[in-house]
Coordinates of C-alpha atoms and ligand atoms in Angstrom, one line a residue:
M226 CA 135.8 114.1 124.7
K227 CA 132.1 114.7 125.6
A228 CA 130.2 115.2 122.3
L229 CA 126.6 116.4 122.4
T230 CA 124.8 115.3 119.2
I231 CA 121.6 117.1 118.2
V232 CA 119.2 115.5 115.9
G233 CA 115.5 116.0 115.3
A234 CA 114.5 115.3 111.7
R235 CA 114.5 112.2 109.6
P236 CA 117.5 113.0 107.4
Q237 CA 119.6 113.7 110.5
F238 CA 119.1 110.2 111.9
I239 CA 120.4 108.8 108.6
K240 CA 123.6 111.0 108.8
A241 CA 124.2 110.7 112.6
C242 CA 124.1 106.9 112.7
M243 CA 127.5 106.5 111.0
L244 CA 129.3 109.0 113.2
S245 CA 127.8 107.4 116.3
K246 CA 129.2 104.1 115.1
A247 CA 132.6 105.6 114.6
F248 CA 132.5 107.3 118.0
K249 CA 131.8 103.9 119.6
S250 CA 135.1 102.5 118.5
Y251 CA 137.0 105.2 120.5
P252 CA 136.9 104.7 124.3
H253 CA 137.8 108.4 124.9
I254 CA 134.6 109.6 123.2
K255 CA 131.4 109.8 125.1
E256 CA 128.5 110.7 122.9
I257 CA 125.3 112.1 124.3
I258 CA 122.3 112.1 121.9
V259 CA 119.6 114.8 122.1
H260 CA 116.4 114.3 120.0
T261 CA 114.6 117.7 119.7
G262 CA 111.4 115.9 118.8
Q263 CA 111.0 117.9 115.6
H264 CA 109.9 114.6 113.9
Y265 CA 107.9 112.5 116.3
D266 CA 105.7 110.0 114.4
Y267 CA 106.9 106.4 114.7
N268 CA 107.6 106.2 110.9
M269 CA 109.4 109.5 110.8
S270 CA 111.6 108.9 113.8
D271 CA 111.7 105.7 116.0
V272 CA 111.9 103.3 113.0
F273 CA 115.1 105.0 111.9
F274 CA 116.7 104.7 115.3
K275 CA 115.8 101.0 115.3
Q276 CA 116.9 100.2 111.7
L277 CA 120.1 102.2 111.8
D278 CA 120.9 100.9 115.2
I279 CA 121.2 104.3 116.9
A280 CA 121.3 104.3 120.7
E281 CA 118.1 105.6 122.2
A282 CA 118.4 109.4 122.6
D283 CA 119.6 110.4 126.1
Y284 CA 117.2 113.3 126.0
N285 CA 114.1 113.9 124.0
L286 CA 112.9 117.5 124.1
A287 CA 109.5 116.6 122.6
V288 CA 109.3 120.0 120.9
G289 CA 106.9 118.8 118.1
S290 CA 105.4 121.0 115.4
G291 CA 104.8 124.7 115.3
T292 CA 105.6 127.8 113.2
H293 CA 109.3 128.2 112.5
G294 CA 109.7 130.7 115.2
E295 CA 107.8 128.7 117.8
Q296 CA 109.6 125.4 117.0
T297 CA 113.1 127.0 116.9
A298 CA 112.5 129.0 120.0
N299 CA 111.2 126.0 122.0
M300 CA 114.2 124.1 121.0
L301 CA 116.6 126.9 121.9
L302 CA 115.1 127.3 125.4
K303 CA 115.4 123.6 126.1
L304 CA 118.8 123.1 124.5
E305 CA 120.4 126.0 126.4
K306 CA 119.3 124.5 129.7
L307 CA 120.5 121.1 128.7
M308 CA 123.9 122.3 127.5
M309 CA 124.4 124.3 130.7
S310 CA 124.0 121.1 132.7
V311 CA 125.7 118.6 130.4
K312 CA 128.7 120.9 129.6
P313 CA 129.8 119.2 126.4
D314 CA 133.2 119.8 124.8
V315 CA 131.6 120.0 121.4
V316 CA 128.1 120.2 120.0
I317 CA 127.5 118.3 116.8
V318 CA 124.8 119.4 114.4
Y319 CA 123.7 118.1 111.0
G320 CA 122.4 119.7 107.8
D321 CA 119.9 122.5 107.7
T322 CA 116.8 122.0 109.8
N323 CA 115.3 124.0 112.6
S324 CA 117.0 121.6 115.0
T325 CA 120.4 122.4 113.5
V326 CA 120.0 126.2 113.8
A327 CA 118.6 125.9 117.4
G328 CA 121.5 123.7 118.4
S329 CA 124.1 126.0 117.0
L330 CA 122.6 129.1 118.4
A331 CA 122.3 127.7 121.9
A332 CA 125.9 126.4 121.8
A333 CA 127.4 129.6 120.3
K334 CA 125.9 131.7 123.1
L335 CA 127.4 129.4 125.7
H336 CA 130.8 129.4 123.9
I337 CA 130.7 125.7 123.2
P338 CA 132.5 124.7 120.0
I339 CA 130.2 123.6 117.2
A340 CA 130.9 121.0 114.6
H341 CA 128.6 121.2 111.6
I342 CA 128.3 118.2 109.4
E343 CA 127.2 118.9 105.8
A344 CA 128.6 122.4 106.0
G345 CA 128.9 124.8 103.1
L346 CA 125.8 123.8 101.1
R347 CA 124.0 126.6 99.4
S348 CA 120.9 126.9 97.1
F349 CA 121.3 130.7 96.9
N350 CA 117.6 130.9 97.5
K351 CA 117.0 132.7 100.8
K352 CA 113.3 132.0 100.7
M353 CA 114.1 128.4 101.8
P354 CA 114.1 128.0 105.6
E355 CA 116.9 125.5 105.1
E356 CA 119.1 128.1 103.4
M357 CA 118.8 130.5 106.3
N358 CA 119.4 127.7 108.8
R359 CA 122.6 126.6 106.9
I360 CA 124.0 130.1 106.6
I361 CA 123.6 130.9 110.3
T362 CA 124.9 127.5 111.4
D363 CA 128.0 127.8 109.2
H364 CA 128.8 131.2 110.4
L365 CA 128.5 130.1 114.1
S366 CA 130.5 126.8 113.6
D367 CA 134.1 126.1 114.6
Y368 CA 134.4 122.8 112.6
L369 CA 132.9 122.7 109.2
F370 CA 132.8 119.3 107.6
C371 CA 132.1 119.7 103.9
P372 CA 130.8 116.9 101.7
T373 CA 131.9 118.5 98.4
D374 CA 134.5 120.9 96.8
Y375 CA 131.6 123.3 96.1
A376 CA 130.7 123.4 99.7
V377 CA 134.3 124.4 100.6
E378 CA 134.2 127.1 97.9
N379 CA 130.9 128.5 99.2
L380 CA 132.4 128.9 102.6
N381 CA 135.6 130.5 101.3
K382 CA 133.5 133.0 99.4
E383 CA 131.7 133.9 102.6
G384 CA 135.1 134.4 104.3
I385 CA 135.0 131.1 106.3
K386 CA 138.3 129.5 105.9
Q387 CA 139.3 128.3 109.3
G388 CA 138.1 124.9 110.6
V389 CA 136.9 123.9 107.1
Y390 CA 137.5 120.2 106.2
R391 CA 136.6 118.4 103.0
T392 CA 135.6 115.1 104.5
G393 CA 133.2 113.7 101.9
D394 CA 129.6 112.8 102.3
I395 CA 128.5 111.0 105.4
M396 CA 125.3 109.7 103.7
Y397 CA 127.5 107.6 101.4
D398 CA 128.9 105.8 104.5
T399 CA 125.3 105.1 105.5
I400 CA 124.2 103.8 102.2
T401 CA 127.3 101.7 101.8
H402 CA 126.8 100.2 105.2
F403 CA 123.1 99.4 104.9
K404 CA 122.7 98.6 101.2
P405 CA 122.8 94.8 101.8
F406 CA 120.0 95.1 104.4
A407 CA 117.9 97.1 101.9
T408 CA 118.2 94.5 99.2
K409 CA 116.4 92.2 101.7
H410 CA 113.5 94.6 101.6
S411 CA 112.8 94.0 97.9
F412 CA 109.7 92.2 99.0
L413 CA 108.2 95.6 99.2
L414 CA 108.0 95.6 95.4
D415 CA 105.9 92.5 95.5
N416 CA 103.7 93.9 98.2
L417 CA 103.1 97.0 96.1
K418 CA 102.8 94.9 92.9
L419 CA 105.7 96.7 91.3
K420 CA 108.3 95.4 88.9
E421 CA 111.9 96.6 88.7
K422 CA 112.2 99.7 86.5
D423 CA 108.5 99.7 85.9
Y424 CA 107.7 102.6 88.2
Y425 CA 108.9 106.0 89.3
L426 CA 109.5 106.8 93.0
A427 CA 108.5 110.3 94.0
T428 CA 108.8 112.4 97.2
V429 CA 107.5 115.9 97.7
H430 CA 107.8 117.7 101.0
R431 CA 109.7 121.0 100.6
A432 CA 107.9 124.0 101.9
E433 CA 108.4 125.8 98.5
N434 CA 106.3 123.1 96.8
T435 CA 103.9 122.1 99.6
D436 CA 103.0 125.6 100.7
D437 CA 102.2 126.8 97.2
P438 CA 99.0 125.2 95.9
T439 CA 99.9 126.1 92.3
R440 CA 103.2 124.3 92.4
L441 CA 101.8 121.3 94.3
K442 CA 99.0 121.0 91.9
A443 CA 101.3 121.2 88.9
I444 CA 103.6 118.5 90.3
F445 CA 100.7 116.1 90.9
R446 CA 99.2 116.9 87.4
A447 CA 102.5 115.9 85.9
F448 CA 102.5 112.6 87.9
Q449 CA 99.0 111.9 86.7
Q450 CA 100.0 112.1 83.1
L451 CA 103.1 109.9 83.3
D452 CA 103.4 106.6 81.5
K453 CA 104.3 104.5 84.6
V454 CA 103.1 104.1 88.2
V455 CA 104.3 106.8 90.5
V456 CA 104.9 105.5 94.0
L457 CA 104.5 108.5 96.4
P458 CA 105.4 108.0 100.1
L459 CA 103.5 110.8 101.7
H460 CA 105.3 113.1 104.1
P461 CA 102.9 114.3 106.9
R462 CA 103.3 117.9 105.7
T463 CA 102.3 117.0 102.2
K464 CA 99.4 114.9 103.4
S465 CA 97.9 117.8 105.4
K466 CA 98.4 120.2 102.4
I467 CA 96.6 117.8 100.1
M468 CA 93.6 117.9 102.4
E469 CA 93.9 121.7 102.9
Y470 CA 94.0 122.4 99.1
Q471 CA 91.4 119.6 98.4
L472 CA 93.8 117.8 96.0
D473 CA 92.5 114.3 97.0
D474 CA 91.0 113.6 93.6
L475 CA 94.2 114.6 91.8
V476 CA 96.4 112.3 93.9
R477 CA 94.0 109.4 93.7
S478 CA 94.7 109.0 90.0
P479 CA 95.0 105.3 88.9
N480 CA 98.8 105.6 88.3
I481 CA 99.6 107.2 91.6
K482 CA 100.3 104.8 94.5
L483 CA 100.1 106.7 97.8
V484 CA 102.0 105.0 100.6
D485 CA 102.9 106.0 104.2
P486 CA 106.4 107.4 104.8
L487 CA 108.9 104.6 104.3
D488 CA 111.6 103.4 106.6
Y489 CA 115.2 103.6 105.4
F490 CA 115.5 100.1 104.1
G491 CA 112.2 100.3 102.3
M492 CA 113.1 103.6 100.7
L493 CA 116.5 102.3 99.6
A494 CA 114.9 99.1 98.2
L495 CA 112.3 101.1 96.2
A496 CA 114.9 103.7 95.1
A497 CA 117.4 101.2 93.8
K498 CA 114.8 99.5 91.6
A499 CA 113.0 102.6 90.4
D500 CA 113.2 103.7 86.7
I501 CA 113.6 107.4 87.7
I502 CA 113.4 109.2 91.0
L503 CA 111.3 112.4 91.2
T504 CA 112.0 114.4 94.3
D505 CA 112.4 117.8 96.0
S506 CA 114.5 116.2 98.8
G507 CA 118.2 117.0 99.1
G508 CA 119.1 113.6 100.4
L509 CA 117.2 111.6 97.8
Q510 CA 118.9 113.5 94.9
K511 CA 122.2 112.2 96.3
E512 CA 121.0 108.7 97.1
A513 CA 119.7 108.4 93.5
C514 CA 123.1 109.4 92.2
M515 CA 124.8 106.9 94.7
L516 CA 122.5 104.1 93.5
Q517 CA 122.9 105.2 89.8
V518 CA 119.3 105.8 89.3
P519 CA 118.4 108.9 87.2
C520 CA 116.8 111.7 89.2
V521 CA 114.5 114.6 88.2
T522 CA 114.5 117.3 90.9
L523 CA 111.3 119.2 91.4
R524 CA 113.0 122.4 92.2
E525 CA 114.6 125.2 90.2
E526 CA 118.0 124.9 92.0
T527 CA 120.0 122.4 93.9
E528 CA 122.7 122.4 96.6
W529 CA 124.1 119.3 95.0
L530 CA 125.6 120.6 91.8
E531 CA 127.9 117.6 91.3
T532 CA 124.8 115.4 90.8
V533 CA 123.7 117.6 87.9
E534 CA 127.1 117.8 86.4
S535 CA 127.5 114.0 86.5
G536 CA 124.4 113.8 84.4
W537 CA 122.4 111.7 87.0
N538 CA 120.2 114.6 88.1
K539 CA 118.1 117.1 86.0
L540 CA 116.3 120.1 87.4
A541 CA 112.7 120.4 86.3
G542 CA 111.1 122.8 88.8
A543 CA 107.3 122.6 89.3
D544 CA 105.9 123.1 85.9
S545 CA 103.9 120.1 84.7
Q546 CA 105.0 120.1 81.1
T547 CA 108.7 120.6 82.0
I548 CA 108.5 117.7 84.4
I549 CA 106.9 115.4 81.8
D550 CA 109.4 116.5 79.1
T551 CA 112.4 116.0 81.4
I552 CA 111.3 112.5 82.3
Q553 CA 110.6 111.6 78.7
N554 CA 114.0 112.8 77.6
I555 CA 116.1 111.3 80.4
Q556 CA 119.2 109.5 79.4
R557 CA 121.4 107.5 81.7
P558 CA 125.0 108.7 81.8
T559 CA 127.4 106.1 80.6
A560 CA 130.3 107.0 82.8
N561 CA 129.7 104.9 86.0
Q562 CA 132.5 106.2 88.1
S563 CA 131.1 107.1 91.6
L564 CA 131.3 110.7 92.7
Y565 CA 131.5 109.6 96.3
R566 CA 133.9 107.8 98.5
A567 CA 133.2 106.2 101.9
G568 CA 135.0 107.2 105.1
A569 CA 133.6 110.6 106.1
A570 CA 132.5 109.4 109.5
Y571 CA 135.9 108.2 110.6
K572 CA 137.6 111.3 109.2
I573 CA 135.3 113.5 111.2
A574 CA 135.7 111.4 114.4
N575 CA 139.5 111.5 114.0
I576 CA 139.6 115.3 113.5
L577 CA 137.5 115.9 116.5
L578 CA 139.5 113.5 118.6
K579 CA 142.7 115.4 117.9
E580 CA 141.0 118.6 119.0
F581 CA 139.4 117.5 122.3
Ligands
UD1_878 C1 112.1 119.3 108.0 C2 113.2 120.2 107.5 C3 113.6 119.8 106.1 C4 113.9 118.4 105.9 C5 112.7 117.6 106.4 C6 112.8 116.1 106.3 C7 113.2 122.4 108.6 C8 112.9 123.8 108.4 N1 112.8 121.6 107.6 O1 110.9 119.6 107.2 O2 114.8 120.6 105.8 O3 114.1 118.1 104.6 O4 112.4 117.9 107.8 O5 111.6 115.4 106.5 O6 113.7 122.0 109.6 N2 104.8 116.3 111.1 C9 104.1 115.2 111.6 N3 104.8 114.2 112.1 C10 106.2 114.2 112.3 C11 106.9 115.4 111.8 C12 106.2 116.4 111.2 O7 102.9 115.1 111.5 O8 106.8 113.3 112.8 C13 104.0 117.3 110.4 C14 103.6 118.5 111.3 O9 102.3 118.8 110.9 C15 104.6 119.6 110.9 C16 104.9 119.3 109.4 O10 104.8 117.8 109.3 O11 104.0 120.8 111.0 C17 106.2 119.7 109.0 O12 107.2 119.2 109.9 P1 108.5 120.1 110.2 O13 109.4 119.5 111.1 O14 108.1 121.5 110.5 O15 109.3 120.2 108.8 P2 109.5 119.2 107.6 O16 108.5 119.6 106.6 O17 109.5 117.8 108.1

């Protein structure tokens, strides 16, 4: 089986690494990795390939930044050409980014079967670029690997019933595999002069927050008023918006610690020892739940309903007072049973192997 894996953004490297490892244990599978170049900074890309031990990409399309149309169109042009020459048996795409939708569109038009990992997620908010990317990708895919029962249900409601597999969450495989390495990165706490449970870890990068100055300002105002240090690794998009909206003074509050984007081990180390995680990222909501650290989500809705139902995640949106109140009233759930089970990567590899 010749599998063409398409990745481009940070969360996709974290998901793809475990399937790549599973593929390596089958001699009949040849994986070809394409990096679209959507994320290109060292600390948004290369460092993940190194830490997660992913083979260097066979092709890097170096597409870089642009408007959604530009970025997706550039990827589409290059991916189509590449797929025509590589002729894979299956194209593997992950999640909900522009790289995902470009990969699935190129493959669908060439009648190459598509396997979508993290299929069936819905926020029911079509203003999110990710929601459009997911819907299109799911409707073009032949193999839909779902992390949760909700994801399966969402697909069924849209009439997608064939090729749907409830495999579990591949990010749990990654976190389970790499957690021991992350523990070794606890020195980061000393470097940042932090003590366990004495800080909040925050990330903000979703377009709905970064591209709306009122929301971004309200989030930072809330951080500024919190009773603990807020460690904020800055996504490049957020960094440029802070400059554009002139929010420098706001984020330079004494209790906000701005740091560069963290690598995977550093992020896990800081996440595991944080008192509460504050985020608008999808992946970090789950990682918080997997690490059993309470999470406050800076959005009105989430695709990961099970994290809310388990009590580990609270939705606070982008209103300063609601964020502060939610943090102050947080209670750790007592039931510690994990929502997740490892093994998604091997399940997916086995299903694909039977088909090709
Ligand atoms: C993308 C995904 C989002 C995912 C996120 C993870 C889409 C629509 N969005 O958002 O779902 O959660 O990745 O990070 O695909 N930039 C750099 N260096 C980089 C990468 C980006 O400076 O290495 C800057 C560029 O100015 C760019 C901006 O960040 O314009 C945004 O990057 P982009 O890839 O468009 O989307 P993300 O915000 O990263």
